[in-house]
Tab-separated table of C-alpha atoms in Angstrom:
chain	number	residue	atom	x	y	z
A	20	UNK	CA	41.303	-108.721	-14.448
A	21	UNK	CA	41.704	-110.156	-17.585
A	22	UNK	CA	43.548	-108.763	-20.392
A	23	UNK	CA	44.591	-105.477	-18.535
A	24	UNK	CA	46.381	-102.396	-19.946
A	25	UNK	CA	49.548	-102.372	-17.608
A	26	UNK	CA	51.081	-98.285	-17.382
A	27	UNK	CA	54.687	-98.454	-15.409
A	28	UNK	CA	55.918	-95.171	-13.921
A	29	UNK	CA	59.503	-95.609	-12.721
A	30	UNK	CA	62.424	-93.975	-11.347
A	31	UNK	CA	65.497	-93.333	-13.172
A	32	UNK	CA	67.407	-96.376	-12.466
A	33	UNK	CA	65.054	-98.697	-10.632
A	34	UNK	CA	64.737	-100.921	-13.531
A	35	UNK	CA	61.232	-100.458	-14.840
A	36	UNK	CA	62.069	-100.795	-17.934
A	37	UNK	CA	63.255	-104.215	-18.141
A	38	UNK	CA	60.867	-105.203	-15.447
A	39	UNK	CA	57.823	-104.108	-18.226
A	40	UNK	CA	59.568	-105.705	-20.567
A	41	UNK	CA	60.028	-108.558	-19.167
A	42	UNK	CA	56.212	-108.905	-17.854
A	43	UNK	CA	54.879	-108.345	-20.855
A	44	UNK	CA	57.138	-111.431	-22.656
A	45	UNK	CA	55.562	-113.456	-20.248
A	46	UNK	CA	52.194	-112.362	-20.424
A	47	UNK	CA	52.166	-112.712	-24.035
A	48	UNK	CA	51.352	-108.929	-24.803
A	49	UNK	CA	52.982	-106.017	-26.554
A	50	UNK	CA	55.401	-104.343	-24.951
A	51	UNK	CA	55.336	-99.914	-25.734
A	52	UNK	CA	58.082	-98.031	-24.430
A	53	UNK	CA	60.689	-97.009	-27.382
A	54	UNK	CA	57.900	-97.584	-29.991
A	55	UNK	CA	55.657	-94.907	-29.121
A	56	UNK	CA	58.481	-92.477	-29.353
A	57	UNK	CA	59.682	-94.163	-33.125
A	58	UNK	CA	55.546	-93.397	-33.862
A	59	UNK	CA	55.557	-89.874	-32.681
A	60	UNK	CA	58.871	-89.456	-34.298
A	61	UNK	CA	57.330	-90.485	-37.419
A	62	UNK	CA	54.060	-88.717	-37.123
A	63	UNK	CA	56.002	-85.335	-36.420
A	64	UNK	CA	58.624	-85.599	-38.364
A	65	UNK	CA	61.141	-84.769	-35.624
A	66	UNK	CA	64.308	-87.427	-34.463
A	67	UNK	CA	63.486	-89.618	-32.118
A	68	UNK	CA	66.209	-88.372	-29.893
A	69	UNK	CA	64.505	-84.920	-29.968
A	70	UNK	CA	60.903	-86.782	-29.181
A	71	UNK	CA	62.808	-88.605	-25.817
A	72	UNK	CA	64.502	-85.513	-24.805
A	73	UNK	CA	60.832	-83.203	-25.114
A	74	UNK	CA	58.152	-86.130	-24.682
A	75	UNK	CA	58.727	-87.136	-20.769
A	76	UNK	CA	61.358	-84.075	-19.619
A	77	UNK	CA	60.842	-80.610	-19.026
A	78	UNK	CA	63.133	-78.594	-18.280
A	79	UNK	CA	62.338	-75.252	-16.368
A	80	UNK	CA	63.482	-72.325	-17.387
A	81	UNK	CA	62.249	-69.631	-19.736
A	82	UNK	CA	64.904	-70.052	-22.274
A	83	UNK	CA	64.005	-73.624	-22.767
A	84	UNK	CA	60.093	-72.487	-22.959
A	85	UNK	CA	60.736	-70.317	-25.371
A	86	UNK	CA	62.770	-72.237	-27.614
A	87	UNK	CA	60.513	-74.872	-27.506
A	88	UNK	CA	57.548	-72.521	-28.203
A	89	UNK	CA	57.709	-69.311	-29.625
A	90	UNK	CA	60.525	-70.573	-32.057
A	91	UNK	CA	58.738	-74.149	-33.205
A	92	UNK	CA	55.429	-73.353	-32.720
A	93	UNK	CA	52.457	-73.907	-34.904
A	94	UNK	CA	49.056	-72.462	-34.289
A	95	UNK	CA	46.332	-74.094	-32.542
A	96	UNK	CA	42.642	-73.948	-33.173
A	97	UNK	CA	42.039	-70.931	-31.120
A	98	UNK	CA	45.123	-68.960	-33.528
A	99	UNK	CA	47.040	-69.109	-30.373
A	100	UNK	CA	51.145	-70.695	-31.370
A	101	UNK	CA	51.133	-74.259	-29.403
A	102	UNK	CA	54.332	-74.591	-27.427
A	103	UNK	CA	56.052	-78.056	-29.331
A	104	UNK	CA	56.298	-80.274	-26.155
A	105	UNK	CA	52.219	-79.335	-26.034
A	106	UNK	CA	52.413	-80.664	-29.621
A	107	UNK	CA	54.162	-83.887	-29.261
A	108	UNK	CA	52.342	-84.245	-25.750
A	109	UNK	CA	49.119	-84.057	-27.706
A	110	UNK	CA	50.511	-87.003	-30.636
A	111	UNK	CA	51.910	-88.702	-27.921
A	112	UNK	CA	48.405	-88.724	-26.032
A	113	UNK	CA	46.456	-90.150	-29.396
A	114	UNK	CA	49.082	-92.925	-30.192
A	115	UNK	CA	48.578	-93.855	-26.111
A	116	UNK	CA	44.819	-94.221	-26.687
A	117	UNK	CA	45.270	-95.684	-30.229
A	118	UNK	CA	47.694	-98.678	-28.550
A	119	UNK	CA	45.075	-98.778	-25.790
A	120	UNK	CA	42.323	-99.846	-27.784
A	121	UNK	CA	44.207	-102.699	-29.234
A	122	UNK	CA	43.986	-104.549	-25.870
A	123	UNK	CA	46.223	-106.030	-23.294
A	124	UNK	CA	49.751	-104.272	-23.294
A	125	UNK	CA	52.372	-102.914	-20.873
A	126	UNK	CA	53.008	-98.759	-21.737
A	127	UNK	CA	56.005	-97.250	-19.772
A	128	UNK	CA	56.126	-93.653	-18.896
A	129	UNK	CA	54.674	-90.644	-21.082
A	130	UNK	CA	51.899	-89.975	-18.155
A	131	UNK	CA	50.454	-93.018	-19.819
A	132	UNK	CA	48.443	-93.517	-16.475
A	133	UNK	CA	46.637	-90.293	-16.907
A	134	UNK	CA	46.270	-90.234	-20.336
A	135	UNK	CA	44.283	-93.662	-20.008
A	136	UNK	CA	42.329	-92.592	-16.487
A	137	UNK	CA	39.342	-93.301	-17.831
A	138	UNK	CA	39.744	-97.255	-18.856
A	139	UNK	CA	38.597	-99.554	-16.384
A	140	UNK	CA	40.874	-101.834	-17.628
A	141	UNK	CA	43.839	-100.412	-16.345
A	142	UNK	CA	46.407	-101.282	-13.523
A	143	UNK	CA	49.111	-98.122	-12.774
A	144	UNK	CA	52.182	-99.012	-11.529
A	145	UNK	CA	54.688	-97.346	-9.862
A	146	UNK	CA	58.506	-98.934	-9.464
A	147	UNK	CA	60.931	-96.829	-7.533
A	148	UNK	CA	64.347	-98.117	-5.670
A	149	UNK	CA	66.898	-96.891	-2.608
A	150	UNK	CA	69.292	-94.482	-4.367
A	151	UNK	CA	72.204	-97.023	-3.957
A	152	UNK	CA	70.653	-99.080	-6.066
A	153	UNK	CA	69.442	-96.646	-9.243
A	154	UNK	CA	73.364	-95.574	-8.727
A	155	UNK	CA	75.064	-98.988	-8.819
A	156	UNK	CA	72.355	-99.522	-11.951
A	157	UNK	CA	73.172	-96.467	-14.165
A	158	UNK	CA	76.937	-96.693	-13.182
A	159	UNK	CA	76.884	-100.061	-15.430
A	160	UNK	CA	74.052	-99.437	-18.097
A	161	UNK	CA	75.811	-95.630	-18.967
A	162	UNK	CA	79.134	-96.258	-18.012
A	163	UNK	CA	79.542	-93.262	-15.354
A	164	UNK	CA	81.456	-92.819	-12.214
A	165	UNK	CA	78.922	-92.966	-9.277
A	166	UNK	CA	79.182	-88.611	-8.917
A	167	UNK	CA	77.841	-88.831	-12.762
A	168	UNK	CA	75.277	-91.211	-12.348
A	169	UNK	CA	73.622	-89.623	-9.075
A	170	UNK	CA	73.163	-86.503	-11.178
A	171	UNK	CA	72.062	-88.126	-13.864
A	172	UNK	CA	69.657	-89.815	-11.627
A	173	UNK	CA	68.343	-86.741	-9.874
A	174	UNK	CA	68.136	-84.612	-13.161
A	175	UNK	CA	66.023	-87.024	-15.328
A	176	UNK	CA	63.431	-88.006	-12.029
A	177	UNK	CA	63.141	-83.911	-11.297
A	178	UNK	CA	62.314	-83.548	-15.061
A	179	UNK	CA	60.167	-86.373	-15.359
A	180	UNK	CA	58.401	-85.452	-12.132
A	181	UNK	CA	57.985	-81.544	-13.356
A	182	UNK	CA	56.478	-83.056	-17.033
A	183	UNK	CA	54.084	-85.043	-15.358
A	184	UNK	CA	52.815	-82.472	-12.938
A	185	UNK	CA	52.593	-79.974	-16.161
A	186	UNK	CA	50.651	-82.273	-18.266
A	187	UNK	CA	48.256	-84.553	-15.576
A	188	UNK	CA	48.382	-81.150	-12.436
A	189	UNK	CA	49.416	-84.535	-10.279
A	190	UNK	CA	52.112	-85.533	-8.293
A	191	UNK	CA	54.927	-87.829	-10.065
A	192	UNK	CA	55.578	-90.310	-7.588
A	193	UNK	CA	52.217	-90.191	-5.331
A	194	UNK	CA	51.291	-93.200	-4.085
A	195	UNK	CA	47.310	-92.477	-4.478
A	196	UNK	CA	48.218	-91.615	-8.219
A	197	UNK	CA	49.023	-95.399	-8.745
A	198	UNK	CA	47.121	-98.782	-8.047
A	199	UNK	CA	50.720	-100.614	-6.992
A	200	UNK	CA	53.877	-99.061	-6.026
A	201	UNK	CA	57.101	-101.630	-5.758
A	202	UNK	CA	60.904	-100.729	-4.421
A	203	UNK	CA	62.389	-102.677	-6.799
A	204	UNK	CA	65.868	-102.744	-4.942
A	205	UNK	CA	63.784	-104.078	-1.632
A	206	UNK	CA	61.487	-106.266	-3.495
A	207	UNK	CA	63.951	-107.606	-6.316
A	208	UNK	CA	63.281	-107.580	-10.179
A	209	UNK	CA	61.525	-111.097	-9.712
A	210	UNK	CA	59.643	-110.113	-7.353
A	211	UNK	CA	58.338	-107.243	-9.072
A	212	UNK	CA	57.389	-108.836	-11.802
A	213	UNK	CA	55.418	-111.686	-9.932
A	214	UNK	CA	53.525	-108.959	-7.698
A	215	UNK	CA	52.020	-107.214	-11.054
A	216	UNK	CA	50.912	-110.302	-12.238
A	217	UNK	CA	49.566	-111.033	-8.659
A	218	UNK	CA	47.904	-107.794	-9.073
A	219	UNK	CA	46.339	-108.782	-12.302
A	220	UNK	CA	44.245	-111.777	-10.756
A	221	UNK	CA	43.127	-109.090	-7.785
A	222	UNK	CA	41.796	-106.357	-9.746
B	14	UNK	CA	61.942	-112.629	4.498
B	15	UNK	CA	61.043	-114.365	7.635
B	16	UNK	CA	59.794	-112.939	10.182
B	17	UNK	CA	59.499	-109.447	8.863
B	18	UNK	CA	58.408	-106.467	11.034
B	19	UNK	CA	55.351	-105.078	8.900
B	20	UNK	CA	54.767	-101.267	8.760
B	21	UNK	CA	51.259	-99.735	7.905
B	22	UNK	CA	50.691	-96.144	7.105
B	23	UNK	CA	47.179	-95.444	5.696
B	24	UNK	CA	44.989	-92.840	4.369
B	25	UNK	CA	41.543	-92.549	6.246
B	26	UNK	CA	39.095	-94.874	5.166
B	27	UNK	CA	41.182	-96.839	3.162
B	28	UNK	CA	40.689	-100.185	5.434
B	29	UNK	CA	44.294	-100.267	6.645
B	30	UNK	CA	43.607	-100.628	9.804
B	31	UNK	CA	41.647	-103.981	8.942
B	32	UNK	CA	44.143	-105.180	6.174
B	33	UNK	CA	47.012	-104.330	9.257
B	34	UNK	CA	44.910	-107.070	11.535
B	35	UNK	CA	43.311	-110.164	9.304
B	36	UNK	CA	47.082	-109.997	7.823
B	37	UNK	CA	48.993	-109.722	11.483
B	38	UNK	CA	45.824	-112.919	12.348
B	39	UNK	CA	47.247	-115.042	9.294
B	40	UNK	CA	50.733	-114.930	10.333
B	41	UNK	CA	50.094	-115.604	13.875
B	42	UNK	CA	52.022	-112.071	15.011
B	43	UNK	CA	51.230	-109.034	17.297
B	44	UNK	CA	49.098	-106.425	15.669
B	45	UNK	CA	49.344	-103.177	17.290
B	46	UNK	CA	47.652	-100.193	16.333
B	47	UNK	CA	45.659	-99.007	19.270
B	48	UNK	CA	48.402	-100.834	21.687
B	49	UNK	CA	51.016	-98.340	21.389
B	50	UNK	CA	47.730	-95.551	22.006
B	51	UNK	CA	47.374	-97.899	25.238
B	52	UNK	CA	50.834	-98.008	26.162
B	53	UNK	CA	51.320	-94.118	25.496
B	54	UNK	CA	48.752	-93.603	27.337
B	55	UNK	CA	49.674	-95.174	30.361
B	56	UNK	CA	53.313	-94.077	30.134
B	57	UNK	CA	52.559	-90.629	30.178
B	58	UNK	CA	49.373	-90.401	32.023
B	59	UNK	CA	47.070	-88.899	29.787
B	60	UNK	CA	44.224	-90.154	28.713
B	61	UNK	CA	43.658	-92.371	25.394
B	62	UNK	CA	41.958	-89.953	23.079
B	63	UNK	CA	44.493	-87.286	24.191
B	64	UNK	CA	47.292	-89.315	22.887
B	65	UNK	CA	45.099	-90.600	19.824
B	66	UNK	CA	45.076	-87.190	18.217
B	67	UNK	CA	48.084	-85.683	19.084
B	68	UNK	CA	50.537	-88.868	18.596
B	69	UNK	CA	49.590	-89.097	14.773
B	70	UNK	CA	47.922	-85.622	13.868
B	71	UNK	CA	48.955	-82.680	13.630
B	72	UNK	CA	47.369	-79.246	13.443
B	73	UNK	CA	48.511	-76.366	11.456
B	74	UNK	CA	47.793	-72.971	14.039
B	75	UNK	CA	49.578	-71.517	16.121
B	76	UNK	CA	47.393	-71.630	18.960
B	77	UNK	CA	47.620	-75.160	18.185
B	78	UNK	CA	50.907	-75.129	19.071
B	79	UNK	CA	51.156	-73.025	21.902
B	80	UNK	CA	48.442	-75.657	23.744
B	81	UNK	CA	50.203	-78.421	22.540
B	82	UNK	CA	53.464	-76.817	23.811
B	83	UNK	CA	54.322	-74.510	26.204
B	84	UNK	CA	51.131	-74.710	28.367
B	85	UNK	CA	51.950	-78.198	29.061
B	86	UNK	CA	55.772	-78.568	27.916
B	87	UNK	CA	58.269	-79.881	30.303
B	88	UNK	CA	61.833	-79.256	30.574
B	89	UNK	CA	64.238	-80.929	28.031
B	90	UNK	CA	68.009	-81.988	28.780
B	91	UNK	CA	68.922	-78.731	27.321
B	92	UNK	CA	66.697	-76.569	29.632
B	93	UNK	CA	64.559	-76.192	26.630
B	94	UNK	CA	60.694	-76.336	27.012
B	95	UNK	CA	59.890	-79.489	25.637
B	96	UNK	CA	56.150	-79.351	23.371
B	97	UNK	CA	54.244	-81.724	24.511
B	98	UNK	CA	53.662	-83.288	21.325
B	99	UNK	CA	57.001	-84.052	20.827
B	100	UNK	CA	57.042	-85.721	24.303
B	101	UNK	CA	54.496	-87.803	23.307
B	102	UNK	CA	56.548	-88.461	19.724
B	103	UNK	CA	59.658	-89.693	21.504
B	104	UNK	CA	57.706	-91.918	23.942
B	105	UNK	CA	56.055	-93.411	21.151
B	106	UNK	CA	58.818	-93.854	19.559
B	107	UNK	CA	60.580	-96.062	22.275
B	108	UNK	CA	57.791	-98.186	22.852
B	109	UNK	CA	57.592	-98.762	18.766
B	110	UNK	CA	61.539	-99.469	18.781
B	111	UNK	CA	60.766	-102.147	21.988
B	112	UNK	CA	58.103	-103.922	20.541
B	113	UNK	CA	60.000	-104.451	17.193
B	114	UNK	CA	62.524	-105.899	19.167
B	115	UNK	CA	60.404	-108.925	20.565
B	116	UNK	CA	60.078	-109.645	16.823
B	117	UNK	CA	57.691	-110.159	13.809
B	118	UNK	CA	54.703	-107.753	13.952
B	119	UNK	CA	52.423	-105.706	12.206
B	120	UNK	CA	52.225	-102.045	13.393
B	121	UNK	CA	49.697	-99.318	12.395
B	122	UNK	CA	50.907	-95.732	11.553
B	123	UNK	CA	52.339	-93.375	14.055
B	124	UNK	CA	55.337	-92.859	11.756
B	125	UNK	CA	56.792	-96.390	12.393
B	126	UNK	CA	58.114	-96.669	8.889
B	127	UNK	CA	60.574	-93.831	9.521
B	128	UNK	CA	61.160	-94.529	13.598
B	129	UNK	CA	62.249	-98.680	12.559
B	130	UNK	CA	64.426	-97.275	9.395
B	131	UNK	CA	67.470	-98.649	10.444
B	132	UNK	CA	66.182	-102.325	10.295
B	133	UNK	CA	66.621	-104.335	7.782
B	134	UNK	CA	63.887	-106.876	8.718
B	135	UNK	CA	60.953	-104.674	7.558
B	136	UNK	CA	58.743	-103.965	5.282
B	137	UNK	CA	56.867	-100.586	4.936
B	138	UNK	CA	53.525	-100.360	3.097
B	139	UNK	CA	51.345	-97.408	2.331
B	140	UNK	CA	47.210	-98.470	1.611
B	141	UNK	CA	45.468	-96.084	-0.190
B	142	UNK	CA	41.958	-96.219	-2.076
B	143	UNK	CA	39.788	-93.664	-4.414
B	144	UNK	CA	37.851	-91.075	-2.817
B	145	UNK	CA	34.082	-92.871	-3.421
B	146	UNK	CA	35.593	-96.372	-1.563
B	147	UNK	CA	37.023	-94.265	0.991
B	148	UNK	CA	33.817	-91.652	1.739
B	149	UNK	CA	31.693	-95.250	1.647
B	150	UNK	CA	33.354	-96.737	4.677
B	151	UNK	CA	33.660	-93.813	7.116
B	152	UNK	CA	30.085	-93.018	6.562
B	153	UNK	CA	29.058	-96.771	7.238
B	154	UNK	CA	31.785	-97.180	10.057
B	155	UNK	CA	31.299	-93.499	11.510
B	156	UNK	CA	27.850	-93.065	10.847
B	157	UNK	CA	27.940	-89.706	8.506
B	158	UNK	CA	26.765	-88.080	5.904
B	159	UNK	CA	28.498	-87.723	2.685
B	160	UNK	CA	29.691	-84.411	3.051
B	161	UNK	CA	30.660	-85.329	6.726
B	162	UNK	CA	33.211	-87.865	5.702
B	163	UNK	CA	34.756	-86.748	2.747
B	164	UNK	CA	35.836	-83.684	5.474
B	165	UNK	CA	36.698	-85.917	7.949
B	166	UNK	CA	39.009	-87.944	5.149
B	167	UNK	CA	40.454	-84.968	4.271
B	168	UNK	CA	41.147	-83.333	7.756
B	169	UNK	CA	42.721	-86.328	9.322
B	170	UNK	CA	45.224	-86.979	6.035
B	171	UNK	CA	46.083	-83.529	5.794
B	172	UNK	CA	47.022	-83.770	9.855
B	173	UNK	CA	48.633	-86.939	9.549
B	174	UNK	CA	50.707	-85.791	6.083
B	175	UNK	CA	51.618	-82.731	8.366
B	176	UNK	CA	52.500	-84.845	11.793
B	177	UNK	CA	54.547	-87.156	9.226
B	178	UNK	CA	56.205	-84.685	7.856
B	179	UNK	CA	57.216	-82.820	10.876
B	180	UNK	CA	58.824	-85.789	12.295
B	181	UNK	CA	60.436	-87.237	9.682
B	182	UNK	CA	61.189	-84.522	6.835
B	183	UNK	CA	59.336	-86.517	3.998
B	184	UNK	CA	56.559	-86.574	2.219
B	185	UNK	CA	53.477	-88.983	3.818
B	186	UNK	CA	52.105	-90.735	0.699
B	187	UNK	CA	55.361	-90.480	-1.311
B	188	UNK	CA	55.918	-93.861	-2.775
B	189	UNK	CA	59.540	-93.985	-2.547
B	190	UNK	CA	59.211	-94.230	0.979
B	191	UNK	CA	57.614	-97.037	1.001
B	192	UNK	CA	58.546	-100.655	0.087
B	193	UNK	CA	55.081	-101.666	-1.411
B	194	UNK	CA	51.565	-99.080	-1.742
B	195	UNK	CA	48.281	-100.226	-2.881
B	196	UNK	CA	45.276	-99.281	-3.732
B	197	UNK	CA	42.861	-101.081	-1.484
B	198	UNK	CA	39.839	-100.030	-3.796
B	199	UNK	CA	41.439	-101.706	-6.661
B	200	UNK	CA	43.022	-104.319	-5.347
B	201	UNK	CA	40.727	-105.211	-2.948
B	202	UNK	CA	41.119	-105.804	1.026
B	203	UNK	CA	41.661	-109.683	0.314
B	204	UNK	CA	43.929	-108.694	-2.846
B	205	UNK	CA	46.187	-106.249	-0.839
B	206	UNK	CA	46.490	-108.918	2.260
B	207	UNK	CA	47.367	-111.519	-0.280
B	208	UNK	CA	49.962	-109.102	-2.036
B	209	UNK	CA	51.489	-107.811	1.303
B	210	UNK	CA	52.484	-111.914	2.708
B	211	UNK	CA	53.826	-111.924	-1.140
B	212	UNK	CA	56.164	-109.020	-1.166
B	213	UNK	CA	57.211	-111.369	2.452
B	214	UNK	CA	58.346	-114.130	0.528
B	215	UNK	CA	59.751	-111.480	-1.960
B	216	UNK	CA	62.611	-109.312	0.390
């Protein structure tokens, strides 16, 4: 496929990050991870670190609901008050189509595969690693003793997964949700990076 | 990785099975999918199509259950009636254990992803494909109406996520638990074969 849209879905820890990154220096192509929360953070007028914390987490419990809803929330066109993380889902969902539309680019995370499920032009990725790994990872990037980095680990990929089920009614992390799925700490970073691209020409 | 003992799990129509064999024909190793069916078969002395749908599916009744177990169960080294579906699980997995012992091969289902865990010369990939590709193929290969397959597809999954699950204590499907998952109707059956002796030269 030429000039595809590239979403990558990743574990905490498994390096997805800098594996998009990386692919889309050499592919020549934008690269929208941090970005699209600086534009929703702009378009809202909330911090950024508020946007991270409430545009790809969700936490579950009824306190959290309600201060992210009752308290914050504006009506919607039915006269109904929109929960905030419905909000920012719904300016993250336009700035995902608007990038889309540009062409060619790598998107990571924000349920960017569903939000673009009707493109043709699309290849979904999925990058996930042994736990060993993600640990060893997060130990060095956040500078946490391996106890701190396992929760960290386990909290952020429960919240992720419980976001995306919310928003898309899929399952984070299911294979059939995704055209490629790579275990980064199996395959290597490299090698990651090389199968997408591989990918690219098969599609 | 050289010589690398190659794991397929597959949803039903997906063309697994046929990925599994042109790739096990390129790189001149055993493919064995109905094999271990054979060998079960001939181990325990029932017939072929017994073994067929009670080594990789499983059925959610309890009548199910008590047929499969303890009208037929034998003795276990606890004095325990074995089920008979287990019987067949632990013979099944022996043979799969001996055969990836004689070396590089590529092995079809039957939970061999979770049985060879403790290797580290394997690779475990999950095919899947959209629902249209999928319903297309069993009603060419099997002869059926629409309706017809897409019940069949979902039947046999939803017995082989169960079967998997039972066994093992994951999640069939679940990327994480597998090294590499693609979408065949994406990707393509040439595309996945090619990406599959890639992620070889990758581990």
């Amino acid at each position: 496929m030429k000039n595809p849209i590239i979403t990558i879905s990743r574990q905490c820890g498994s390096n997805g990050h800098n594996i998009g990154c990386e692919l889309a220096k050499r592919m020549g192509v934008p690269f929208y991870d941090k970005k699209i929360i600086e534009m929703t953070a702009k378009k809202s007028g909330f911090g950024e670190k508020f946007i991270e914390e409430n545009g790809e987490y969700r936490k579950n419990n009824i306190l959290s609901d309600i201060s992210r809803g009752l308290l914050y929330g504006e009506k919607n066109s039915y006269g109904d008050f929109e929960p905030l993380q419905n909000q920012i889902y719904n300016m993250q969902t336009k700035i995902i189509l608007e990038l889309a539309e540009k062409g060619s680019c790598v998107i990571v995370g924000r349920s960017a595969d569903h939000i673009l499920r009707n493109r043709k032009d699309i290849l979904n990725v999925f990058i996930c690693a042994d736990m060993e790994f993600k640990i060893k990872h997060i130990m060095e990037r956040d500078n946490l003793t391996k106890d701190e980095a396992e929760k960290t680990i386990r909290r952020r990929d429960k919240s992720r997964a419980s976001h995306y089920h919310y928003y898309t009614e899929k399952k984070w992390g299911y294979a059939p949700n995704y055209h490629l799925c790579l275990d980064s700490s199996k395959i290597g970073i490299e090698g990651c990076i090389t199968m997408i691209e591989e990918a690219c020409y098969c599609v």
